mmCIF file with all atom_site columns, C-alpha atoms in Angstrom:
data_model
loop_
_atom_site.group_PDB
_atom_site.id
_atom_site.type_symbol
_atom_site.label_atom_id
_atom_site.label_alt_id
_atom_site.label_comp_id
_atom_site.label_asym_id
_atom_site.label_entity_id
_atom_site.label_seq_id
_atom_site.pdbx_PDB_ins_code
_atom_site.Cartn_x
_atom_site.Cartn_y
_atom_site.Cartn_z
_atom_site.occupancy
_atom_site.B_iso_or_equiv
_atom_site.pdbx_formal_charge
_atom_site.auth_seq_id
_atom_site.auth_comp_id
_atom_site.auth_asym_id
_atom_site.auth_atom_id
_atom_site.pdbx_PDB_model_num
ATOM 1   C CA . ALA I 1 1   ? 48.211 -25.911 120.328 1.00 0.00 ? 1   ALA I CA 1
ATOM 2   C CA . LYS I 1 2   ? 44.711 -24.637 119.627 1.00 0.00 ? 2   LYS I CA 1
ATOM 3   C CA . MET I 1 3   ? 45.782 -23.445 116.154 1.00 0.00 ? 3   MET I CA 1
ATOM 4   C CA . LYS I 1 4   ? 47.199 -26.891 115.345 1.00 0.00 ? 4   LYS I CA 1
ATOM 5   C CA . HIS I 1 5   ? 43.990 -28.491 116.609 1.00 0.00 ? 5   HIS I CA 1
ATOM 6   C CA . MET I 1 6   ? 41.871 -26.235 114.363 1.00 0.00 ? 6   MET I CA 1
ATOM 7   C CA . ARG I 1 7   ? 44.078 -27.027 111.362 1.00 0.00 ? 7   ARG I CA 1
ATOM 8   C CA . TRP I 1 8   ? 43.706 -30.734 112.084 1.00 0.00 ? 8   TRP I CA 1
ATOM 9   C CA . ILE I 1 9   ? 39.916 -30.418 112.298 1.00 0.00 ? 9   ILE I CA 1
ATOM 10  C CA . ARG I 1 10  ? 39.866 -28.481 108.990 1.00 0.00 ? 10  ARG I CA 1
ATOM 11  C CA . PHE I 1 11  ? 42.119 -31.089 107.388 1.00 0.00 ? 11  PHE I CA 1
ATOM 12  C CA . VAL I 1 12  ? 39.982 -34.024 108.569 1.00 0.00 ? 12  VAL I CA 1
ATOM 13  C CA . THR I 1 13  ? 36.778 -32.256 107.487 1.00 0.00 ? 13  THR I CA 1
ATOM 14  C CA . ALA I 1 14  ? 38.220 -31.371 104.084 1.00 0.00 ? 14  ALA I CA 1
ATOM 15  C CA . THR I 1 15  ? 39.556 -34.891 103.601 1.00 0.00 ? 15  THR I CA 1
ATOM 16  C CA . ALA I 1 16  ? 36.194 -36.452 104.464 1.00 0.00 ? 16  ALA I CA 1
ATOM 17  C CA . ALA I 1 17  ? 34.410 -34.043 102.118 1.00 0.00 ? 17  ALA I CA 1
ATOM 18  C CA . ALA I 1 18  ? 36.905 -34.766 99.336  1.00 0.00 ? 18  ALA I CA 1
ATOM 19  C CA . LEU I 1 19  ? 36.420 -38.528 99.723  1.00 0.00 ? 19  LEU I CA 1
ATOM 20  C CA . VAL I 1 20  ? 32.654 -38.100 99.415  1.00 0.00 ? 20  VAL I CA 1
ATOM 21  C CA . LEU I 1 21  ? 33.210 -35.912 96.350  1.00 0.00 ? 21  LEU I CA 1
ATOM 22  C CA . MET I 1 22  ? 35.503 -38.476 94.750  1.00 0.00 ? 22  MET I CA 1
ATOM 23  C CA . VAL I 1 23  ? 32.846 -41.159 95.097  1.00 0.00 ? 23  VAL I CA 1
ATOM 24  C CA . SER I 1 24  ? 29.985 -38.949 93.953  1.00 0.00 ? 24  SER I CA 1
ATOM 25  C CA . MET I 1 25  ? 31.939 -37.590 90.973  1.00 0.00 ? 25  MET I CA 1
ATOM 26  C CA . ALA I 1 26  ? 33.290 -40.893 89.711  1.00 0.00 ? 26  ALA I CA 1
ATOM 27  C CA . ARG I 1 27  ? 31.345 -40.362 86.457  1.00 0.00 ? 27  ARG I CA 1
ATOM 28  C CA . ALA I 1 28  ? 32.786 -36.927 85.689  1.00 0.00 ? 28  ALA I CA 1
ATOM 29  C CA . GLU I 1 29  ? 36.341 -36.439 84.533  1.00 0.00 ? 29  GLU I CA 1
ATOM 30  C CA . MET I 1 30  ? 37.932 -33.638 86.505  1.00 0.00 ? 30  MET I CA 1
ATOM 31  C CA . ALA I 1 31  ? 41.235 -31.804 86.279  1.00 0.00 ? 31  ALA I CA 1
ATOM 32  C CA . LEU I 1 32  ? 42.705 -28.775 87.986  1.00 0.00 ? 32  LEU I CA 1
ATOM 33  C CA . ILE I 1 33  ? 44.386 -26.636 85.358  1.00 0.00 ? 33  ILE I CA 1
ATOM 34  C CA . MET I 1 34  ? 47.186 -24.395 86.648  1.00 0.00 ? 34  MET I CA 1
ATOM 35  C CA . VAL I 1 35  ? 47.793 -21.464 84.325  1.00 0.00 ? 35  VAL I CA 1
ATOM 36  C CA . GLU I 1 36  ? 51.323 -20.228 84.942  1.00 0.00 ? 36  GLU I CA 1
ATOM 37  C CA . GLU I 1 37  ? 54.270 -18.435 83.391  1.00 0.00 ? 37  GLU I CA 1
ATOM 38  C CA . PRO I 1 38  ? 58.028 -18.278 84.000  1.00 0.00 ? 38  PRO I CA 1
ATOM 39  C CA . GLY I 1 39  ? 59.009 -15.698 86.614  1.00 0.00 ? 39  GLY I CA 1
ATOM 40  C CA . CYS I 1 40  ? 55.612 -15.744 88.360  1.00 0.00 ? 40  CYS I CA 1
ATOM 41  C CA . MET I 1 41  ? 56.454 -15.318 92.057  1.00 0.00 ? 41  MET I CA 1
ATOM 42  C CA . TRP I 1 42  ? 53.043 -16.590 93.274  1.00 0.00 ? 42  TRP I CA 1
ATOM 43  C CA . CYS I 1 43  ? 53.327 -19.643 90.993  1.00 0.00 ? 43  CYS I CA 1
ATOM 44  C CA . ALA I 1 44  ? 56.704 -20.377 92.614  1.00 0.00 ? 44  ALA I CA 1
ATOM 45  C CA . LYS I 1 45  ? 55.181 -19.992 96.084  1.00 0.00 ? 45  LYS I CA 1
ATOM 46  C CA . TRP I 1 46  ? 52.378 -22.459 95.175  1.00 0.00 ? 46  TRP I CA 1
ATOM 47  C CA . ASN I 1 47  ? 54.990 -24.820 93.702  1.00 0.00 ? 47  ASN I CA 1
ATOM 48  C CA . ASP I 1 48  ? 56.892 -24.733 97.025  1.00 0.00 ? 48  ASP I CA 1
ATOM 49  C CA . GLU I 1 49  ? 53.919 -24.989 99.387  1.00 0.00 ? 49  GLU I CA 1
ATOM 50  C CA . VAL I 1 50  ? 51.298 -27.093 97.604  1.00 0.00 ? 50  VAL I CA 1
ATOM 51  C CA . ALA I 1 51  ? 52.710 -28.851 94.530  1.00 0.00 ? 51  ALA I CA 1
ATOM 52  C CA . PRO I 1 52  ? 54.771 -31.466 96.451  1.00 0.00 ? 52  PRO I CA 1
ATOM 53  C CA . ILE I 1 53  ? 51.665 -32.806 98.228  1.00 0.00 ? 53  ILE I CA 1
ATOM 54  C CA . TYR I 1 54  ? 48.848 -31.969 95.784  1.00 0.00 ? 54  TYR I CA 1
ATOM 55  C CA . GLY I 1 55  ? 48.857 -35.295 93.933  1.00 0.00 ? 55  GLY I CA 1
ATOM 56  C CA . LYS I 1 56  ? 48.772 -37.238 97.222  1.00 0.00 ? 56  LYS I CA 1
ATOM 57  C CA . THR I 1 57  ? 45.667 -35.478 98.552  1.00 0.00 ? 57  THR I CA 1
ATOM 58  C CA . PRO I 1 58  ? 42.046 -36.530 97.966  1.00 0.00 ? 58  PRO I CA 1
ATOM 59  C CA . GLU I 1 59  ? 41.587 -33.285 95.999  1.00 0.00 ? 59  GLU I CA 1
ATOM 60  C CA . GLY I 1 60  ? 44.610 -34.091 93.851  1.00 0.00 ? 60  GLY I CA 1
ATOM 61  C CA . LYS I 1 61  ? 43.314 -37.583 93.174  1.00 0.00 ? 61  LYS I CA 1
ATOM 62  C CA . ALA I 1 62  ? 39.830 -36.258 92.297  1.00 0.00 ? 62  ALA I CA 1
ATOM 63  C CA . ALA I 1 63  ? 41.172 -33.452 90.067  1.00 0.00 ? 63  ALA I CA 1
ATOM 64  C CA . PRO I 1 64  ? 44.698 -34.233 88.832  1.00 0.00 ? 64  PRO I CA 1
ATOM 65  C CA . LEU I 1 65  ? 46.870 -31.212 88.090  1.00 0.00 ? 65  LEU I CA 1
ATOM 66  C CA . GLN I 1 66  ? 47.597 -30.139 84.532  1.00 0.00 ? 66  GLN I CA 1
ATOM 67  C CA . ARG I 1 67  ? 49.779 -27.114 83.819  1.00 0.00 ? 67  ARG I CA 1
ATOM 68  C CA . ILE I 1 68  ? 49.472 -24.729 80.900  1.00 0.00 ? 68  ILE I CA 1
ATOM 69  C CA . ASP I 1 69  ? 51.584 -21.689 80.039  1.00 0.00 ? 69  ASP I CA 1
ATOM 70  C CA . ILE I 1 70  ? 49.507 -18.493 79.819  1.00 0.00 ? 70  ILE I CA 1
ATOM 71  C CA . ARG I 1 71  ? 51.553 -17.407 76.798  1.00 0.00 ? 71  ARG I CA 1
ATOM 72  C CA . GLU I 1 72  ? 50.375 -20.395 74.756  1.00 0.00 ? 72  GLU I CA 1
ATOM 73  C CA . ARG I 1 73  ? 47.015 -21.085 73.162  1.00 0.00 ? 73  ARG I CA 1
ATOM 74  C CA . PRO I 1 74  ? 44.786 -23.118 75.534  1.00 0.00 ? 74  PRO I CA 1
ATOM 75  C CA . PRO I 1 75  ? 44.166 -26.744 74.522  1.00 0.00 ? 75  PRO I CA 1
ATOM 76  C CA . GLU I 1 76  ? 41.295 -27.122 72.022  1.00 0.00 ? 76  GLU I CA 1
ATOM 77  C CA . ASP I 1 77  ? 39.506 -29.675 74.199  1.00 0.00 ? 77  ASP I CA 1
ATOM 78  C CA . MET I 1 78  ? 39.147 -27.249 77.142  1.00 0.00 ? 78  MET I CA 1
ATOM 79  C CA . LYS I 1 79  ? 36.311 -24.737 77.264  1.00 0.00 ? 79  LYS I CA 1
ATOM 80  C CA . PHE I 1 80  ? 37.148 -21.807 79.538  1.00 0.00 ? 80  PHE I CA 1
ATOM 81  C CA . ALA I 1 81  ? 34.290 -19.565 80.747  1.00 0.00 ? 81  ALA I CA 1
ATOM 82  C CA . ARG I 1 82  ? 36.377 -16.446 80.076  1.00 0.00 ? 82  ARG I CA 1
ATOM 83  C CA . GLY I 1 83  ? 39.888 -15.354 79.197  1.00 0.00 ? 83  GLY I CA 1
ATOM 84  C CA . LEU I 1 84  ? 42.967 -16.258 81.188  1.00 0.00 ? 84  LEU I CA 1
ATOM 85  C CA . HIS I 1 85  ? 44.749 -13.087 82.307  1.00 0.00 ? 85  HIS I CA 1
ATOM 86  C CA . PHE I 1 86  ? 46.469 -13.788 85.659  1.00 0.00 ? 86  PHE I CA 1
ATOM 87  C CA . THR I 1 87  ? 49.059 -16.250 86.945  1.00 0.00 ? 87  THR I CA 1
ATOM 88  C CA . PRO I 1 88  ? 48.556 -18.396 88.707  1.00 0.00 ? 88  PRO I CA 1
ATOM 89  C CA . THR I 1 89  ? 44.954 -19.154 87.810  1.00 0.00 ? 89  THR I CA 1
ATOM 90  C CA . PHE I 1 90  ? 43.560 -22.518 88.879  1.00 0.00 ? 90  PHE I CA 1
ATOM 91  C CA . VAL I 1 91  ? 40.630 -23.702 86.774  1.00 0.00 ? 91  VAL I CA 1
ATOM 92  C CA . LEU I 1 92  ? 38.559 -26.720 87.759  1.00 0.00 ? 92  LEU I CA 1
ATOM 93  C CA . MET I 1 93  ? 37.539 -28.541 84.590  1.00 0.00 ? 93  MET I CA 1
ATOM 94  C CA . VAL I 1 94  ? 34.710 -31.040 84.623  1.00 0.00 ? 94  VAL I CA 1
ATOM 95  C CA . ASP I 1 95  ? 34.436 -33.044 81.403  1.00 0.00 ? 95  ASP I CA 1
ATOM 96  C CA . GLY I 1 96  ? 36.416 -30.353 79.560  1.00 0.00 ? 96  GLY I CA 1
ATOM 97  C CA . GLN I 1 97  ? 34.199 -27.448 80.734  1.00 0.00 ? 97  GLN I CA 1
ATOM 98  C CA . GLU I 1 98  ? 35.216 -24.829 83.282  1.00 0.00 ? 98  GLU I CA 1
ATOM 99  C CA . SER I 1 99  ? 33.378 -25.406 86.543  1.00 0.00 ? 99  SER I CA 1
ATOM 100 C CA . GLY I 1 100 ? 35.103 -22.680 88.574  1.00 0.00 ? 100 GLY I CA 1
ATOM 101 C CA . ARG I 1 101 ? 38.397 -20.888 89.112  1.00 0.00 ? 101 ARG I CA 1
ATOM 102 C CA . ILE I 1 102 ? 40.748 -19.408 91.674  1.00 0.00 ? 102 ILE I CA 1
ATOM 103 C CA . GLU I 1 103 ? 42.670 -16.385 90.385  1.00 0.00 ? 103 GLU I CA 1
ATOM 104 C CA . GLY I 1 104 ? 45.951 -15.818 92.177  1.00 0.00 ? 104 GLY I CA 1
ATOM 105 C CA . TYR I 1 105 ? 47.422 -17.747 95.071  1.00 0.00 ? 105 TYR I CA 1
ATOM 106 C CA . PRO I 1 106 ? 46.021 -16.523 98.407  1.00 0.00 ? 106 PRO I CA 1
ATOM 107 C CA . GLY I 1 107 ? 48.218 -18.802 100.553 1.00 0.00 ? 107 GLY I CA 1
ATOM 108 C CA . GLU I 1 108 ? 48.031 -22.478 101.387 1.00 0.00 ? 108 GLU I CA 1
ATOM 109 C CA . ASP I 1 109 ? 45.106 -22.481 103.861 1.00 0.00 ? 109 ASP I CA 1
ATOM 110 C CA . VAL I 1 110 ? 42.877 -20.244 101.735 1.00 0.00 ? 110 VAL I CA 1
ATOM 111 C CA . PHE I 1 111 ? 43.787 -22.179 98.569  1.00 0.00 ? 111 PHE I CA 1
ATOM 112 C CA . TRP I 1 112 ? 42.642 -25.511 100.067 1.00 0.00 ? 112 TRP I CA 1
ATOM 113 C CA . GLY I 1 113 ? 39.419 -23.913 101.328 1.00 0.00 ? 113 GLY I CA 1
ATOM 114 C CA . LEU I 1 114 ? 38.600 -22.375 97.947  1.00 0.00 ? 114 LEU I CA 1
ATOM 115 C CA . LEU I 1 115 ? 39.466 -25.584 96.109  1.00 0.00 ? 115 LEU I CA 1
ATOM 116 C CA . GLY I 1 116 ? 37.177 -27.510 98.476  1.00 0.00 ? 116 GLY I CA 1
ATOM 117 C CA . GLN I 1 117 ? 34.343 -25.108 97.617  1.00 0.00 ? 117 GLN I CA 1
ATOM 118 C CA . LEU I 1 118 ? 34.949 -25.552 93.869  1.00 0.00 ? 118 LEU I CA 1
ATOM 119 C CA . LEU I 1 119 ? 34.901 -29.341 94.222  1.00 0.00 ? 119 LEU I CA 1
ATOM 120 C CA . GLU I 1 120 ? 31.748 -29.200 96.344  1.00 0.00 ? 120 GLU I CA 1
ATOM 121 C CA . ARG I 1 121 ? 29.938 -26.991 93.806  1.00 0.00 ? 121 ARG I CA 1
ATOM 122 C CA . ALA I 1 122 ? 30.997 -29.298 90.987  1.00 0.00 ? 122 ALA I CA 1
ATOM 123 C CA . ALA I 1 123 ? 29.690 -32.315 92.927  1.00 0.00 ? 123 ALA I CA 1
ATOM 124 C CA . ASP I 1 124 ? 26.378 -30.546 93.612  1.00 0.00 ? 124 ASP I CA 1
ATOM 125 C CA . SER I 1 125 ? 26.016 -29.725 89.895  1.00 0.00 ? 125 SER I CA 1
ATOM 126 C CA . GLU I 1 126 ? 26.855 -33.316 88.960  1.00 0.00 ? 126 GLU I CA 1
ATOM 127 C CA . ALA I 1 127 ? 24.301 -34.678 91.444  1.00 0.00 ? 127 ALA I CA 1
ATOM 128 C CA . ALA I 1 128 ? 21.629 -32.252 90.215  1.00 0.00 ? 128 ALA I CA 1
ATOM 129 C CA . GLY I 1 129 ? 22.346 -32.910 86.538  1.00 0.00 ? 129 GLY I CA 1
#
């Protein structure tokens, strides 16, 4: 019961933070780019655990998911900070520029925590700039 309670507290905190981020980042266009490839076991795990709910979450609304295949040339309008070598790699794009990334899929709980940090940093940069 305590574990469920802690998860609920983390969820509520993350949701509140994401709502604040959505409001504060209304000016910036954000997207979460998922770099994947066929046969990637960790991509499949993310697709099972996170993909079905991602678009319904505050994070998913703030940074809609776009998928790209690692074997293809990245879109011209996206500026990545460095090469893409691992799948999955999740890159937070703000106005077409990489703001941060998560390489690999560390599991659902860690993924949401890391994504929250990326969104927070992007909001801080937006507020400062």
